[in-house]
Short mmCIF file of C-alpha atoms in Angstrom, two decimals:
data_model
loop_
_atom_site.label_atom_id
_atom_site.label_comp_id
_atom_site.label_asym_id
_atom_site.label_seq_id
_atom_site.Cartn_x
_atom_site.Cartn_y
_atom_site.Cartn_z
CA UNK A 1 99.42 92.13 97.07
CA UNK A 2 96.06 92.81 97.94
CA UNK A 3 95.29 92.69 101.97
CA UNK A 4 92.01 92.97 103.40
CA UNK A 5 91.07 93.70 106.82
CA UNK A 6 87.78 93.12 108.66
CA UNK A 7 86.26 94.51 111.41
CA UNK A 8 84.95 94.02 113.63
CA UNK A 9 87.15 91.24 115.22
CA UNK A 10 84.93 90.22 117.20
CA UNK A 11 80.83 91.01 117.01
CA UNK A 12 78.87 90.03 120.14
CA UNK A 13 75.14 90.10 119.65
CA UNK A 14 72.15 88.27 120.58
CA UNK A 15 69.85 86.26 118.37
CA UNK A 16 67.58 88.23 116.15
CA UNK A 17 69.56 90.69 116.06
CA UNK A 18 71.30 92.24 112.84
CA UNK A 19 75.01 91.92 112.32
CA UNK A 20 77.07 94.10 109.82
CA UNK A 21 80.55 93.21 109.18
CA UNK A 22 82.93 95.32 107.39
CA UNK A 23 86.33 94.18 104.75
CA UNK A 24 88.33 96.99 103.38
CA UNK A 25 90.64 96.50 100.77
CA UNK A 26 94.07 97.92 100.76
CA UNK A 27 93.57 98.57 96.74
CA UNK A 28 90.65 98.65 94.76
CA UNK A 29 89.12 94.74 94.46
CA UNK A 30 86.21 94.56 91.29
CA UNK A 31 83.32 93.33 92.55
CA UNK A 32 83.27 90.10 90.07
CA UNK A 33 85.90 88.71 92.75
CA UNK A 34 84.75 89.54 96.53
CA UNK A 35 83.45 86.60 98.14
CA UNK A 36 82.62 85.76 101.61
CA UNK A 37 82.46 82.61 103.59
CA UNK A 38 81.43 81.53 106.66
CA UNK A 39 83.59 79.10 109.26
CA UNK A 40 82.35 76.48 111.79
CA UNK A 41 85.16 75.03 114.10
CA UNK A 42 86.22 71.96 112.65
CA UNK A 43 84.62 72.82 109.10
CA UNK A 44 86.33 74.03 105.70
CA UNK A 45 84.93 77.72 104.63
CA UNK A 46 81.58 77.81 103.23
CA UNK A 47 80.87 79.88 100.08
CA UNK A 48 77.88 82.94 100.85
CA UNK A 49 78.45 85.61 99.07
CA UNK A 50 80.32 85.69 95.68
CA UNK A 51 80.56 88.60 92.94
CA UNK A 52 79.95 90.53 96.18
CA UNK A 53 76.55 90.92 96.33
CA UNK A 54 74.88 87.45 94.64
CA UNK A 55 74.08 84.77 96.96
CA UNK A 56 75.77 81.38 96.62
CA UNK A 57 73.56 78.25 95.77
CA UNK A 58 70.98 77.21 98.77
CA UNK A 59 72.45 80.15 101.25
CA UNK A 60 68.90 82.08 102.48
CA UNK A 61 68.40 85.23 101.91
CA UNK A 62 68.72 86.56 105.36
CA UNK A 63 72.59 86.77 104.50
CA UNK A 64 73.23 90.27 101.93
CA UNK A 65 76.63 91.54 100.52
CA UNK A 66 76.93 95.19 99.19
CA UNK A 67 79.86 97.40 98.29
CA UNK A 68 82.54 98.37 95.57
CA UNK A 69 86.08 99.41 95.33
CA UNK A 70 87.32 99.22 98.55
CA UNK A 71 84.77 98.90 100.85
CA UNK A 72 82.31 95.61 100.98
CA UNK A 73 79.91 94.70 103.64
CA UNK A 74 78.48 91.17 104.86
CA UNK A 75 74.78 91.69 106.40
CA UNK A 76 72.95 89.28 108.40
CA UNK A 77 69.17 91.30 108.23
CA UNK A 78 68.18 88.93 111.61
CA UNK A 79 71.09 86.20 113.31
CA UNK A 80 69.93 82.54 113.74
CA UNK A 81 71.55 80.31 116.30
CA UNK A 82 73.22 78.57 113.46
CA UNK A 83 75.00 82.28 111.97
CA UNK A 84 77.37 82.17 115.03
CA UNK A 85 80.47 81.48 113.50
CA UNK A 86 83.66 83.56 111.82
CA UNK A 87 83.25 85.26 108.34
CA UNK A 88 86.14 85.40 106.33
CA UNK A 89 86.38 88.07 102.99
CA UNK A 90 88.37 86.88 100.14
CA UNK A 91 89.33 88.41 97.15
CA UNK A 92 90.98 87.06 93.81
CA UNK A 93 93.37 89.26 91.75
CA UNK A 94 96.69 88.68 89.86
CA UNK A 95 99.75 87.88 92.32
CA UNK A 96 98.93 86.34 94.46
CA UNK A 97 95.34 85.15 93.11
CA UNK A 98 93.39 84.63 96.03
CA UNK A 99 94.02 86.73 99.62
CA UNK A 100 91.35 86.59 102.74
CA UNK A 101 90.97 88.68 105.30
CA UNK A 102 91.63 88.15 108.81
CA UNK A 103 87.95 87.30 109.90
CA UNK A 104 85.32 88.35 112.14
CA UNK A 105 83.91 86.49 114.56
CA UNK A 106 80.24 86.39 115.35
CA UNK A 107 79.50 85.71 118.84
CA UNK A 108 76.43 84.72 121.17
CA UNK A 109 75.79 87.77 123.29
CA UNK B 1 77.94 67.09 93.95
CA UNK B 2 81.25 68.15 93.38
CA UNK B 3 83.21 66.06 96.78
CA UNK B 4 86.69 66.84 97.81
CA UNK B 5 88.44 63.58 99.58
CA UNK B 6 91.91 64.47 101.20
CA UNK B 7 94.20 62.36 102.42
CA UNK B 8 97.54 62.04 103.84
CA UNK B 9 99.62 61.91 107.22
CA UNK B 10 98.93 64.54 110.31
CA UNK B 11 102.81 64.58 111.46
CA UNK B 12 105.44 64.87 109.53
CA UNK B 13 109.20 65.22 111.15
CA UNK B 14 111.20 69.11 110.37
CA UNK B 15 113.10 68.60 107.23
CA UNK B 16 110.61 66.29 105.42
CA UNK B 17 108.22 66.78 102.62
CA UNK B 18 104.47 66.94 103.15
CA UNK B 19 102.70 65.13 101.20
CA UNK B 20 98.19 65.61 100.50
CA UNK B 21 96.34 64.04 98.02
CA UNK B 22 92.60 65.14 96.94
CA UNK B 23 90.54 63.22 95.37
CA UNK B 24 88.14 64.80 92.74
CA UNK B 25 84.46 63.16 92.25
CA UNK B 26 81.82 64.85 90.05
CA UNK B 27 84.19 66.55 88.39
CA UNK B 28 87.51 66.67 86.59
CA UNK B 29 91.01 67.86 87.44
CA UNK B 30 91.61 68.42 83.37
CA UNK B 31 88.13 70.75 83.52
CA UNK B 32 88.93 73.83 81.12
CA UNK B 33 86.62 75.68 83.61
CA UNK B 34 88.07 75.19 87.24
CA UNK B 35 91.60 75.32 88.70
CA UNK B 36 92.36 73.18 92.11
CA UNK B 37 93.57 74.76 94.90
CA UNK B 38 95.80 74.03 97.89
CA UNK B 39 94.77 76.52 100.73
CA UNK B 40 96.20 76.48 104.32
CA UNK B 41 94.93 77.74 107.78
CA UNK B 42 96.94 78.19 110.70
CA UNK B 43 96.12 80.76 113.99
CA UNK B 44 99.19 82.78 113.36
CA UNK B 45 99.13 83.16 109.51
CA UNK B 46 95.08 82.71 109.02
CA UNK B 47 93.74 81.44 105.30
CA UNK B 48 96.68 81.46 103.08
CA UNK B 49 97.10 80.49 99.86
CA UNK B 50 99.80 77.98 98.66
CA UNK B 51 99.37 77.49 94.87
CA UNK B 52 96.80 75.63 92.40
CA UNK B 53 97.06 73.43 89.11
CA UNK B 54 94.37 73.83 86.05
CA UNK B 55 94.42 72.91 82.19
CA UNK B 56 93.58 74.77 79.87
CA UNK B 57 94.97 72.84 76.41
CA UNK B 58 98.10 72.83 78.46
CA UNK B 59 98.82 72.43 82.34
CA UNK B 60 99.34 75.51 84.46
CA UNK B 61 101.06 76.04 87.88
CA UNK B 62 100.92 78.98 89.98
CA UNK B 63 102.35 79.54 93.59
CA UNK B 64 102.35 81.75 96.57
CA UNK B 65 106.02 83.56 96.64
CA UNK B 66 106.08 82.56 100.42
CA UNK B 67 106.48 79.29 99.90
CA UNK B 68 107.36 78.84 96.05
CA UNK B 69 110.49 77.47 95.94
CA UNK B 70 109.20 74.33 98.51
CA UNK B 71 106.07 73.48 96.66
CA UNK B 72 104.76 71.46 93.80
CA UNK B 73 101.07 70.80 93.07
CA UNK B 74 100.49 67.89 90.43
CA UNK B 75 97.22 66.54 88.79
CA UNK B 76 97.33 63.37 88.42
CA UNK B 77 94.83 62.04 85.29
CA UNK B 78 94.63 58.43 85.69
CA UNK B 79 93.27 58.55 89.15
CA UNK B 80 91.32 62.13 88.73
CA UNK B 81 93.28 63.93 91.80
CA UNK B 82 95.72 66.37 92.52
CA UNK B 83 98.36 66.36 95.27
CA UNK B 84 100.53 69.02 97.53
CA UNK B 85 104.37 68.42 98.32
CA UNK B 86 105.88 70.88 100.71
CA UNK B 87 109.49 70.46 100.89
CA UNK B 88 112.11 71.09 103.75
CA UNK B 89 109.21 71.92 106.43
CA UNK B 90 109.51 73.44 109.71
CA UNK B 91 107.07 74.02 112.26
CA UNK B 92 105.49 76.89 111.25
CA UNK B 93 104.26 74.62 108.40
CA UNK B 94 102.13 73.27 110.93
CA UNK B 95 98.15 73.72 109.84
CA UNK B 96 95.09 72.66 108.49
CA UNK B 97 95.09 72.06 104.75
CA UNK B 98 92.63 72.61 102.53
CA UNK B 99 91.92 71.42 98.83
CA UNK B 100 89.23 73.58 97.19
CA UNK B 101 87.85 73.83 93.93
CA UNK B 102 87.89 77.35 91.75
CA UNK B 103 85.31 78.20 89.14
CA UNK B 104 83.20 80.48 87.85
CA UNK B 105 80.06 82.09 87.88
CA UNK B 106 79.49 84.64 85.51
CA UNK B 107 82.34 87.28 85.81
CA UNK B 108 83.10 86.00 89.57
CA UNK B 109 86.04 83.48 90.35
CA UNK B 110 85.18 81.20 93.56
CA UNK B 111 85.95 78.51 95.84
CA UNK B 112 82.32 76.70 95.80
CA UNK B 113 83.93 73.30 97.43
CA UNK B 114 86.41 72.03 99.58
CA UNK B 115 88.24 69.02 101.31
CA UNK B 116 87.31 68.44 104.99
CA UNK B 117 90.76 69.69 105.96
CA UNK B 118 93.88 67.72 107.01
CA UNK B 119 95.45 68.89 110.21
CA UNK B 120 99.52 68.54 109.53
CA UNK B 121 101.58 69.13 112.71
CA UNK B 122 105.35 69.73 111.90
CA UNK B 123 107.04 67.87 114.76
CA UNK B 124 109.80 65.28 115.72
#
């Protein structure tokens, strides 16, 4: 089994400002199937980033995933209020199919 | 618009089977290009997996191993949905459930929609 881990946990910054958060796989993950969502308490995970770099459908372009292998980053170039929430990586292979990572948590400063 | 409609009951006593229906509109559950998912999220064991259900000329079935020999996931045709039973729960069943959709874009496999989440507490 695949497991991912994110970091920071937690990511305190202020509005405007740019957030990086960081998933590392514990095996190599292709790239067709790294995805990353974002969480809002009481909401069900919203699709951003899939293939790990193409935007999902109406998500702005502020939002930017990069990486390979092991290593895959979620950007934010500038936060909005709205961007304070927890961003889960997620990965689908063979057994199990689909594993996320723990989460990071985006913060108002 | 692909919508995900869950329902179901929020308690359920130790020992008994959970039991979640979603309902699929704007799409089918017999699509031969998605797969319906159950997905669970609870603060000690985060987004977890449980299992999904997809055709393709025949049904399929796959399961997490943590929870495998408890679970079914069936589609159910006539009324375009597809349910969870969780047998023999405890209390660290207790969690947020989530239906969710899987398809594909290009090479990439992804969960573009979801239920709105049914909170089951495990409780007598």
């Amino acid at each position: 089994e695949i497991v991912l881990t994110q970091s920071p946990g937690t990511l305190s910054l202020s509005p405007g400002e740019r957030a990086t958060l960081s998933c590392r796989a514990s095996q190599s993950v292709s790239s067709s199937y790294l995805a990353w969502y974002q969480q809002k308490p009481g909401q069900a995970p919203r699709l951003l980033i899939y293939g790990a770099s193409n935007r999902a459908t109406g998500i702005p372009d502020r939002f930017g995933g990069s990486g390979s292998g092991t290593d895959f980053t979620l950007t934010i170039s500038r936060l909005e209020p709205e961007d304070f929430a927890v961003y889960y990586c997620q990965q689908y292979g063979s057994s199990p199919p689909l594993t996320f990572g723990g989460g990071t948590k985006v913060e108002i400063k | 618009q692909v919508q995900l409609q869950q329902s179901g009951p929020g308690l359920v006593k130790p020992s008994q089977t959970l039991s979640l229906t979603c309902a699929i509109s704007g799409d089918s559950v017999s699509s031969n290009s998605a797969a319906w998912n159950w997905i669970r999220q609870s603060p000690s064991r985060g987004l977890e997996w449980l299992g999904r259900t997809y055709y393709r000329s025949k049904w399929y079935n796959d399961y997490a191993v943590s929870v495998k020999s408890r679970i079914t996931i069936n589609p159910d045709t006539s009324k375009n949905q597809f349910s969870l039973q969780l047998n023999s729960v405890t209390p660290e069943d207790t969690a947020v459930y989530y239906c969710a959709r899987e398809s594909y874009q290009g090479m990439a496999t992804i969960n573009d929609y979801w239920g709105q989440g049914t909170l089951v507490t495990v409780s007598s």
